[in-house]
Amino acid sequence: MLRSAKTGDSKSSWKVLIMDKVTVKIMSYACKMADITEEGVSLVEDIHKRRQPLPTMDAIYFIQPTKENIVIFLSDMSGRSPLYRKAFVFFSSPVARELVSHIKRDASVLSRIGALREMNLEYFAIDSQGFVTDNERALEELFGDEESSRKGDACLNLMATRIATVFASLREFPFVRYRAAKSLDPNTMTTFRDLIPTKLAAGVWNCLAKYKTNLPNFPQSETCELLIVDRSIDQIAPIIHEWTYDAMCHDLLNMEGNKYVHEVPSKTSGVPERKEVLLEDHDPIWLELRHAHIADASERLHEKMTNFVSKNKAAQIHGSRVGSELSTRDLQRMVQALPQYSEQIEKLSLHVDIAGKINKIIREMGLKEVGQLEQDLVFGDAGTKDLINFLRVNEDVSRENKLRLLMIYAAVYPEKFEDDKISKLMELARLPPDDMTAVYNMRLLEPSSDTKKSSLPFSLKFDVHKKKHAARKDRPGEEVTWQLSRFYPIIEELVEKLSKRELPKDEYPCMNDPSPTFHGTSQAASVRTGQGPAPHSMRSRRTATWARPRNSDDGYSSDSILRHASSDFKKMGQRIFVFIVGGATRSELRVCHKLSTKLKREIVLGSSSLDDPPEFITKLKLMTANELSLDDLQI
């Protein structure tokens, strides 16, 4: 898109890039300002603001196909003195026919258009295997207390359009499977909430059908699988403490997106300087450690530091003795003494600093005890008495951690809402009213079938005393190396079942009738798992930058990991896309990376948003607080 204006008759190589609020966000997720400048863009403008005329320059418009945007574009480029020499227009999603004819009617503009294309890029890449549709209010609009189907439908339509652009840009045509609405009682009406995955699947299917007809090179038979579920399949994953380095950074360090503020000793005065760093894929140490357990990450960082010091005599002189802890001041001296290694030392010291901060918070807040109880509640090794005991003994536990424990309890024991047990526990924990709202709103995310199960009178089994009340079972063959890493999100089970063709068709039906190229169900089924005569994707698989060996023990060879980036995706089976309506978690993103290696298929996670626990809790509170806005609520 950015290179489109490089035409032979172009007098100037510099151009202007014009975007709207949504497309500027898409662009910022995909590339940095330096990347844009490198492609010859000297100025980035907002379409909705007054702009200076630059009649000698070409302009690239990357905009949503709305009537308002098109009216502004036409006024920019029409008449005797247009703002720019030539316009190259790219729409983020399919444009309506009447809007195209609106452009065609203006003859003065037509001759000034260098390109008019649908880019089909209306999603936000959060990582090499994750994207969001940026529907931040999806929980409130779809699961909220006051069901408004008009608001809900609008939210799902936008989500469907954006999900479909993922498949259009990757030239993938999926089998669309979704979690069906369950109703145990035929007399019970299914609610809007029950039908969310069904409605979204239908919306995505409609968009894909149009692409299949209108988009050149779009596959005509299925090349991958898409599974659509919503947040009710797993209420625990967004709340429980996830003990990996990435999740801990975002949960405990008040980061703004991926931005971390790091204090470095000043080169001149004694006052430390504040430096903003981005924890992203371009940092090889981050890439290597982000999905590691925090204890493992800390150990590996210590190893890297020790190895670096032992291999560099200058580092030993300017640092401290091998084996003893290095202070930030020592690291600064090392940077000055070893300028050739300054980048590696700075990256290492950044991560040593972050891991140190996280470990300090874990100790000060007693998080290991909180985490142990969370996992025990989920796996049925602790119950109401243990929670009461914990709340009585540990009065100094933070308000947020008490709230998270009670929310997990509410998810494991939804029936306790009926007998007031949960409200008594909230009184014991001394939770303020808005925290109580968050616990009560967990009920809005209960799968409809579960609430009915708990009220059936004959569900008692004869071995009732032996049976654990658990929301998760330990997974066979999964080794738990690190304490508190026993928990796993439900999508891990679902994706494995989908890959093995064990996902029940009645619970997870498929929108596609078997494509006409496949005769007989056995063949169609084999295509679903990437075995048998599977059609391959239309585009070449790019190398995954995250799948890397763990072989960089010394302080400065993490970047060698980038060179060893696995090219296995080229040999992998068909992709699996999982979309979660209502927000995904970092544990779910981690599981997709883990399963890609295990199943030898690239697993891509999509969601309406990516939420860390504090954000998710704020959104839960908003589900019934119509008069409040996100800014009013802080936990």
XYZ file of C-alpha atoms in Angstrom:
635
model
C 0.000 0.000 0.000
C 2.745 2.459 1.007
C 4.735 1.659 -2.130
C 1.740 2.141 -4.435
C 2.527 5.813 -5.102
C 5.950 4.960 -6.538
C 4.957 5.539 -10.137
C 7.264 6.530 -12.969
C 5.717 9.977 -13.416
C 5.918 10.815 -9.710
C 7.892 14.066 -9.391
C 8.502 13.708 -5.655
C 9.333 10.516 -3.845
C 7.824 11.834 -0.573
C 4.144 11.353 0.087
C 1.438 12.049 2.668
C -0.416 9.252 4.507
C -3.981 10.087 5.567
C -5.863 7.876 8.025
C -8.860 7.883 10.367
C -9.042 6.889 14.047
C -9.399 3.166 13.333
C -6.864 2.818 10.529
C -4.214 4.769 12.441
C -4.597 2.189 15.213
C -4.326 -0.706 12.728
C -1.164 0.852 11.348
C 0.376 1.428 14.790
C -0.165 -2.242 15.694
C 1.462 -3.323 12.427
C 4.486 -1.052 12.078
C 6.479 1.747 13.631
C 6.814 5.345 12.443
C 10.362 4.580 11.227
C 8.999 1.828 8.922
C 6.506 4.272 7.417
C 9.151 6.986 6.906
C 11.420 4.438 5.252
C 8.722 3.897 2.624
C 8.817 7.585 1.686
C 6.028 8.966 3.883
C 7.014 12.394 5.181
C 3.735 13.316 6.855
C 0.908 11.407 8.566
C -2.428 13.233 8.767
C -5.874 12.715 10.314
C -8.602 12.824 7.642
C -10.979 14.593 10.045
C -8.674 17.556 10.677
C -8.005 20.603 8.513
C -4.904 19.968 6.449
C -2.407 22.148 4.615
C -2.610 21.879 0.787
C 0.418 20.057 -0.691
C -0.413 20.122 -4.434
C 2.994 18.785 -5.524
C 2.757 15.642 -3.349
C 0.884 12.374 -3.731
C -1.382 11.196 -0.932
C -2.172 7.681 0.276
C -5.568 7.411 1.949
C -5.936 4.395 4.250
C -9.491 4.802 5.547
C -12.653 2.967 6.556
C -15.265 2.929 3.771
C -17.713 5.244 5.564
C -19.833 7.906 3.844
C -18.246 10.629 5.998
C -14.692 9.610 4.974
C -15.621 9.509 1.281
C -17.266 12.936 1.404
C -14.077 14.389 2.992
C -11.887 12.604 0.419
C -13.939 14.030 -2.466
C -13.754 17.556 -1.079
C -9.943 17.150 -0.714
C -9.435 16.097 -4.321
C -12.160 17.887 -6.326
C -12.268 21.290 -7.981
C -9.493 23.398 -9.452
C -7.096 23.261 -6.536
C -7.021 19.828 -4.921
C -5.019 19.351 -1.704
C -2.737 16.741 -3.314
C -1.387 15.880 -6.752
C -2.717 12.313 -6.886
C -4.632 10.117 -4.442
C -4.095 6.412 -3.831
C -7.117 5.193 -1.863
C -7.193 2.003 0.204
C -10.239 0.920 2.205
C -9.805 -1.157 5.363
C -12.891 -3.320 4.619
C -15.306 -3.876 1.688
C -16.810 -0.660 0.346
C -20.519 -0.346 -0.521
C -21.377 -0.044 -4.244
C -23.268 3.219 -3.801
C -20.169 4.827 -2.247
C -18.025 3.759 -5.221
C -20.568 5.246 -7.641
C -20.557 8.414 -5.517
C -16.780 8.701 -6.228
C -17.240 7.874 -9.928
C -19.771 10.692 -10.363
C -17.103 13.325 -9.695
C -15.133 13.569 -12.977
C -12.534 16.022 -11.641
C -11.564 13.528 -8.905
C -11.462 10.441 -11.149
C -8.431 11.610 -13.136
C -6.581 12.270 -9.877
C -7.068 8.786 -8.415
C -3.971 6.600 -8.766
C -5.519 3.563 -7.024
C -8.839 2.610 -5.453
C -8.657 -0.699 -3.594
C -10.049 -2.718 -0.724
C -7.141 -3.652 1.533
C -9.252 -5.872 3.845
C -7.131 -4.959 6.829
C -9.435 -4.115 9.688
C -7.941 -6.076 12.537
C -5.205 -5.303 15.034
C -2.223 -7.677 15.221
C -1.150 -8.073 18.854
C 1.523 -10.665 18.213
C 2.641 -13.069 15.460
C -0.292 -15.357 16.360
C -2.900 -13.074 17.828
C -5.275 -10.308 16.716
C -8.100 -8.278 18.222
C -11.110 -6.615 16.588
C -10.961 -3.792 19.157
C -14.546 -4.096 20.410
C -13.558 -2.937 23.895
C -17.161 -2.775 25.127
C -18.199 -6.205 23.842
C -18.748 -7.658 27.340
C -21.073 -4.848 28.298
C -22.907 -4.658 24.949
C -23.397 -8.414 24.528
C -23.578 -9.879 28.033
C -24.744 -6.820 29.973
C -27.689 -6.818 32.322
C -29.908 -4.823 29.985
C -29.920 -6.870 26.824
C -30.230 -4.520 23.894
C -30.269 -6.600 20.741
C -29.849 -3.501 18.543
C -26.578 -2.585 20.263
C -25.555 -6.236 20.419
C -26.225 -6.860 16.726
C -24.249 -3.765 15.723
C -21.330 -4.953 17.861
C -21.435 -8.466 16.323
C -21.728 -7.119 12.758
C -18.617 -4.971 13.159
C -16.788 -7.909 14.767
C -17.810 -10.241 11.906
C -16.598 -7.771 9.231
C -13.248 -7.402 10.986
C -12.753 -11.154 11.508
C -13.533 -11.752 7.822
C -10.801 -9.267 6.789
C -8.280 -11.532 8.568
C -9.204 -14.392 6.228
C -9.336 -12.107 3.178
C -5.840 -10.739 3.823
C -4.399 -14.223 4.488
C -6.340 -15.778 1.584
C -7.744 -18.473 3.873
C -11.265 -19.919 3.674
C -12.221 -21.599 6.951
C -14.595 -24.270 8.157
C -16.614 -22.079 10.562
C -17.488 -23.885 13.791
C -19.171 -22.283 16.762
C -20.437 -23.119 20.215
C -24.143 -23.869 19.857
C -26.755 -22.474 22.251
C -27.604 -25.152 24.790
C -31.037 -25.547 26.233
C -31.764 -28.563 28.400
C -35.403 -27.646 28.695
C -37.317 -27.326 25.388
C -39.725 -24.854 27.036
C -36.929 -22.429 27.894
C -36.352 -19.691 25.369
C -32.788 -19.132 24.263
C -31.646 -15.612 25.068
C -29.579 -13.213 22.931
C -26.639 -14.109 25.184
C -26.915 -17.834 24.363
C -26.844 -17.094 20.639
C -23.746 -14.870 20.513
C -21.379 -17.445 18.879
C -24.175 -18.579 16.497
C -24.915 -15.010 15.359
C -21.240 -14.141 14.966
C -20.580 -17.332 12.977
C -23.466 -16.425 10.634
C -22.080 -12.886 10.222
C -18.576 -14.128 9.421
C -20.007 -16.705 7.012
C -21.945 -14.012 5.097
C -18.805 -11.879 4.708
C -16.763 -14.902 3.578
C -19.410 -15.849 1.011
C -19.028 -12.365 -0.554
C -15.226 -12.686 -0.591
C -15.545 -16.096 -2.222
C -17.517 -14.523 -5.075
C -15.788 -11.154 -5.430
C -12.191 -11.452 -4.259
C -9.574 -12.594 -6.797
C -7.446 -15.556 -5.635
C -9.738 -16.257 -2.676
C -9.807 -20.045 -2.105
C -12.981 -21.789 -3.255
C -12.607 -24.712 -0.851
C -11.722 -24.803 2.834
C -8.083 -24.229 3.794
C -8.270 -23.894 7.599
C -10.587 -24.032 10.615
C -12.199 -21.301 12.699
C -13.777 -21.988 16.078
C -15.986 -19.255 17.588
C -16.677 -19.317 21.335
C -17.420 -16.672 23.949
C -16.139 -15.731 27.385
C -18.695 -17.967 29.142
C -16.661 -21.089 28.220
C -14.014 -20.074 30.755
C -14.713 -17.449 33.398
C -11.595 -18.297 35.402
C -8.811 -17.607 32.867
C -9.312 -13.792 32.871
C -9.118 -13.552 36.685
C -6.645 -16.133 37.985
C -2.985 -15.148 38.382
C -1.030 -16.416 35.380
C 2.587 -16.932 36.477
C 4.424 -16.381 33.210
C 6.802 -13.454 32.724
C 4.603 -11.704 30.115
C 1.385 -12.024 32.151
C 3.054 -10.961 35.420
C 4.491 -7.818 33.748
C 1.048 -6.750 32.550
C -0.795 -7.834 35.696
C 1.512 -6.348 38.343
C 3.482 -3.475 36.822
C 0.810 -0.943 35.764
C 2.109 -0.962 32.221
C 0.442 1.116 29.555
C 0.002 -1.387 26.715
C 3.508 -2.797 26.096
C 5.247 0.309 27.438
C 7.429 -0.075 30.520
C 9.153 2.851 32.263
C 12.651 1.850 33.296
C 14.963 3.879 35.551
C 18.578 3.921 34.402
C 21.485 5.548 36.256
C 22.393 8.851 34.645
C 25.745 9.036 32.894
C 26.456 12.446 34.398
C 24.531 13.204 37.575
C 23.401 10.850 40.291
C 19.694 11.263 39.501
C 18.366 8.213 37.585
C 16.849 8.868 34.158
C 13.412 7.541 33.225
C 13.443 5.622 29.970
C 10.432 4.195 28.134
C 10.900 0.773 26.571
C 8.535 -1.416 24.568
C 8.341 -5.090 25.507
C 7.787 -6.496 22.030
C 8.938 -9.052 19.475
C 12.024 -7.065 18.436
C 13.580 -7.722 21.866
C 15.147 -11.218 21.708
C 15.291 -11.676 25.505
C 11.588 -10.791 25.812
C 10.802 -13.181 22.980
C 12.657 -15.989 24.681
C 11.293 -15.469 28.205
C 7.772 -14.101 27.796
C 6.012 -17.477 28.122
C 8.382 -18.839 30.769
C 7.258 -19.178 34.396
C 8.492 -16.147 36.384
C 10.781 -18.362 38.516
C 12.260 -19.933 35.371
C 12.663 -16.498 33.722
C 14.467 -15.148 36.809
C 16.809 -18.159 36.880
C 17.616 -17.851 33.188
C 18.295 -14.117 33.503
C 20.659 -14.751 36.407
C 22.433 -17.420 34.321
C 22.774 -15.044 31.361
C 24.218 -12.332 33.566
C 26.681 -14.696 35.276
C 27.813 -16.131 31.949
C 28.237 -12.696 30.460
C 30.387 -11.535 33.381
C 32.481 -14.730 33.466
C 33.227 -14.470 29.733
C 34.244 -10.822 29.876
C 37.217 -9.876 32.035
C 36.376 -6.177 31.695
C 32.898 -6.890 33.027
C 34.421 -8.570 36.092
C 36.630 -5.580 36.807
C 33.860 -3.021 36.383
C 31.113 -5.180 37.763
C 31.254 -7.181 40.940
C 32.620 -10.633 41.681
C 31.193 -13.508 39.627
C 28.255 -15.097 41.358
C 27.323 -12.099 43.502
C 24.380 -9.847 42.650
C 25.039 -7.014 40.209
C 23.682 -3.597 41.052
C 22.299 -1.258 38.403
C 25.280 1.014 39.053
C 27.642 -1.908 38.249
C 25.755 -2.493 35.013
C 26.088 1.168 34.074
C 29.859 0.975 34.607
C 29.953 -2.124 32.427
C 28.079 -0.314 29.644
C 30.688 2.448 29.710
C 33.607 -0.007 29.809
C 32.250 -2.296 27.112
C 30.582 -0.043 24.538
C 30.490 -2.900 21.996
C 28.166 -4.826 24.336
C 26.131 -1.860 25.547
C 22.931 -2.969 23.797
C 23.102 -6.499 25.243
C 23.925 -5.226 28.742
C 21.114 -2.676 28.610
C 18.584 -5.320 27.465
C 19.776 -7.731 30.130
C 19.732 -5.109 32.875
C 16.223 -4.051 31.791
C 14.904 -7.603 32.231
C 16.862 -8.191 35.452
C 15.228 -5.003 36.772
C 11.709 -6.073 35.669
C 12.034 -9.612 37.083
C 13.389 -8.157 40.333
C 10.399 -5.814 40.639
C 7.917 -8.623 39.948
C 9.530 -10.954 42.509
C 9.460 -8.152 45.098
C 5.714 -7.579 44.508
C 5.064 -11.350 44.730
C 6.818 -11.434 48.132
C 5.268 -8.250 49.509
C 1.712 -9.137 48.481
C 1.942 -12.777 49.568
C 0.945 -13.778 46.037
C 2.241 -17.347 46.289
C -0.303 -18.143 49.017
C -3.088 -16.391 47.064
C -2.057 -18.246 43.883
C -1.985 -21.615 45.669
C -5.518 -21.122 46.990
C -6.728 -19.981 43.535
C -5.395 -23.153 41.900
C -6.674 -25.386 44.729
C -10.180 -23.922 44.363
C -10.115 -24.500 40.591
C -8.866 -28.103 40.857
C -11.217 -28.976 43.737
C -8.468 -29.328 46.368
C -9.916 -26.473 48.441
C -13.480 -25.425 49.200
C -15.573 -22.908 51.134
C -13.925 -23.634 54.506
C -10.439 -23.070 53.126
C -11.498 -19.754 51.618
C -13.163 -18.590 54.881
C -10.065 -19.611 56.798
C -7.778 -17.770 54.383
C -9.837 -14.552 54.538
C -9.857 -14.649 58.359
C -6.135 -15.328 58.762
C -4.841 -13.086 55.967
C -6.581 -9.785 56.587
C -3.732 -7.826 54.984
C -4.292 -9.414 51.544
C -5.016 -6.630 49.042
C -8.593 -5.765 48.129
C -7.976 -6.770 44.491
C -6.653 -10.218 45.426
C -9.591 -10.897 47.759
C -11.914 -9.878 44.939
C -10.170 -12.199 42.469
C -10.388 -15.121 44.923
C -14.121 -14.542 45.377
C -14.699 -14.276 41.629
C -12.927 -17.609 41.107
C -15.055 -19.103 43.906
C -18.208 -17.754 42.192
C -17.116 -19.332 38.889
C -16.429 -22.735 40.519
C -19.553 -22.719 42.730
C -22.239 -20.755 40.815
C -24.948 -22.446 42.896
C -23.684 -20.637 46.026
C -25.329 -17.459 44.736
C -28.673 -19.064 45.555
C -28.032 -19.732 49.245
C -26.394 -16.349 49.997
C -23.063 -18.036 50.731
C -21.251 -15.697 48.329
C -22.698 -12.506 49.828
C -21.613 -13.686 53.321
C -18.098 -14.326 52.013
C -18.011 -10.825 50.503
C -18.959 -9.342 53.873
C -16.183 -11.352 55.505
C -13.716 -10.039 52.904
C -15.065 -6.472 53.522
C -15.481 -5.830 49.804
C -16.852 -2.407 48.795
C -20.119 -2.331 46.763
C -18.524 -1.926 43.307
C -16.343 -5.015 43.945
C -19.477 -6.924 44.954
C -20.965 -5.883 41.595
C -18.067 -7.594 39.808
C -18.689 -10.845 41.729
C -22.453 -10.749 41.072
C -21.865 -10.012 37.383
C -20.016 -13.319 37.058
C -23.541 -14.754 36.812
C -24.050 -12.937 33.500
C -21.198 -15.023 32.056
C -22.510 -18.376 33.260
C -23.203 -20.824 30.434
C -26.976 -21.364 30.382
C -26.715 -25.133 30.806
C -24.648 -24.905 33.990
C -27.198 -22.852 35.887
C -29.848 -25.412 35.091
C -27.648 -28.345 36.075
C -27.102 -26.973 39.554
C -30.834 -26.715 40.215
C -31.743 -30.275 39.127
C -33.001 -32.162 42.196
C -31.659 -35.620 41.245
C -28.090 -34.813 40.373
C -26.667 -36.413 43.530
C -24.475 -39.451 42.989
C -23.978 -42.216 45.556
C -20.259 -41.347 45.894
C -21.003 -37.709 46.608
C -18.541 -37.525 49.538
C -15.608 -38.703 47.451
C -16.278 -36.453 44.453
C -14.280 -33.227 44.212
C -16.055 -30.058 43.112
C -13.572 -28.967 40.463
C -13.661 -26.610 37.491
C -10.588 -28.308 35.956
C -9.054 -31.784 35.971
C -5.313 -32.349 35.850
C -4.300 -33.151 32.297
C -2.647 -36.537 31.721
C 0.863 -36.344 30.304
C 1.276 -32.668 31.260
C 4.277 -32.252 33.498
C 4.034 -29.387 35.977
C 7.632 -28.290 36.493
C 6.974 -25.027 38.270
C 4.804 -24.377 41.283
C 1.501 -22.654 40.402
C 1.623 -23.567 36.711
C -1.032 -26.269 37.028
C -3.883 -24.118 35.681
C -4.685 -24.193 31.966
C -7.364 -22.321 29.988
C -10.291 -24.319 28.538
C -9.360 -23.396 24.959
C -6.317 -25.660 25.310
C -8.688 -28.656 25.548
C -10.985 -27.359 22.805
C -8.190 -26.770 20.273
C -6.677 -30.218 20.930
C -10.084 -31.848 20.462
C -10.694 -29.865 17.282
C -7.325 -30.928 15.905
C -8.001 -34.592 16.723
C -11.541 -34.384 15.264
C -13.027 -35.075 18.700
C -15.042 -31.871 19.102
C -18.723 -32.934 19.349
C -20.701 -31.798 16.282
C -23.886 -31.204 18.282
C -22.145 -28.803 20.690
C -19.915 -27.224 18.024
C -21.736 -27.359 14.665
C -20.135 -26.238 11.395
C -21.586 -23.488 9.158
C -20.155 -25.043 5.975
C -21.925 -27.754 4.121
C -19.132 -29.976 2.852
C -17.619 -28.095 -0.028
C -18.603 -29.469 -3.488
C -15.010 -30.564 -4.086
C -15.304 -33.200 -1.375
C -17.518 -36.230 -1.833
C -18.458 -38.143 1.259
C -18.059 -37.115 4.854
C -14.900 -39.037 5.656
C -12.944 -37.024 3.137
C -14.413 -33.757 4.338
C -13.512 -34.717 7.894
C -9.938 -35.509 6.942
C -9.628 -32.076 5.364
C -10.712 -30.538 8.633
C -7.641 -31.822 10.377
C -5.125 -31.029 7.753
C -4.707 -34.701 6.804
C -5.640 -36.364 3.570
C -6.232 -34.251 0.458
C -5.997 -30.931 2.279
C -6.009 -27.866 0.066
C -3.066 -25.672 0.957
C -3.224 -22.014 1.785
C -2.915 -19.674 -1.143
C -0.069 -17.720 0.399
C 3.333 -18.922 1.513
C 3.630 -19.417 5.246
C 5.884 -16.826 6.747
C 8.516 -17.930 9.181
C 7.329 -17.804 12.747
C 9.521 -15.464 14.716
C 8.545 -16.893 18.079
C 9.257 -20.613 17.634
C 12.756 -20.731 18.918
C 15.167 -23.074 20.651
C 16.107 -22.302 24.232
C 19.810 -22.384 23.694
C 21.096 -18.960 24.555
C 22.592 -19.238 27.994
C 25.056 -16.407 27.671
C 24.110 -12.795 28.040
C 24.517 -11.703 24.472
C 23.483 -14.498 22.193
C 19.730 -14.217 22.626
C 19.725 -12.486 19.270
C 21.057 -15.699 17.754
C 17.574 -17.018 18.479
C 16.266 -14.631 15.845
C 18.577 -16.251 13.324
C 17.429 -19.740 14.294
C 13.766 -18.813 13.754
C 12.025 -22.018 12.850
C 10.778 -22.444 9.324
C 8.541 -25.303 10.406
C 5.332 -23.419 9.553
C 5.997 -24.104 5.902
C 5.676 -27.820 6.639
C 2.770 -27.450 9.053
C -0.806 -28.602 8.623
C -3.725 -26.236 8.229
C -4.129 -23.285 10.518
C -6.642 -23.264 13.364
C -8.183 -19.907 14.308
C -9.976 -19.558 17.661
C -12.062 -16.456 18.289
C -13.263 -15.574 21.813
C -16.057 -13.003 22.080
C -15.706 -10.894 25.225
C -11.935 -10.646 25.640
C -8.986 -13.062 25.550
C -6.211 -13.500 28.110
C -2.434 -13.806 27.958
C -2.679 -17.406 29.172
C -4.833 -18.188 26.121
C -2.339 -16.499 23.795
C 0.484 -18.511 25.409
C -1.467 -21.756 24.901
C -1.839 -20.996 21.172
C 1.954 -20.685 20.852
C 2.450 -23.876 22.859
C -0.094 -25.889 20.840
C 1.369 -24.712 17.505
C 4.562 -26.540 18.397
C 2.745 -29.540 19.861
C 0.134 -30.032 17.108
C 2.378 -28.876 14.227
C -0.357 -26.476 13.120
C -0.290 -22.716 13.494
C -2.919 -21.730 16.072
C -4.079 -18.109 15.808
C -6.051 -16.488 18.624
C -8.545 -13.728 17.894
C -10.752 -11.815 20.301
C -12.738 -8.635 20.749
C -9.931 -7.401 23.065
C -6.926 -8.657 25.044
C -7.589 -8.098 28.744
C -5.341 -8.249 31.756
C -7.167 -9.078 35.029
C -7.590 -5.443 36.222
C -9.136 -4.437 32.864
C -11.405 -7.480 32.792
C -12.675 -6.758 36.323
C -13.386 -3.119 35.385
C -15.352 -4.324 32.342
C -17.328 -6.749 34.508
C -18.318 -3.896 36.806
C -19.496 -1.903 33.775
C -21.862 -4.664 32.690
C -24.522 -3.369 35.052
C -23.295 0.182 35.624
C -24.975 1.921 32.706
C -24.301 5.407 33.984
C -20.588 4.823 34.552
C -17.813 5.069 32.003
C -14.491 3.189 31.898
C -12.745 6.286 33.260
C -14.905 6.353 36.403
C -13.911 2.866 37.460
C -10.479 1.947 38.659
C -9.601 -1.079 40.687
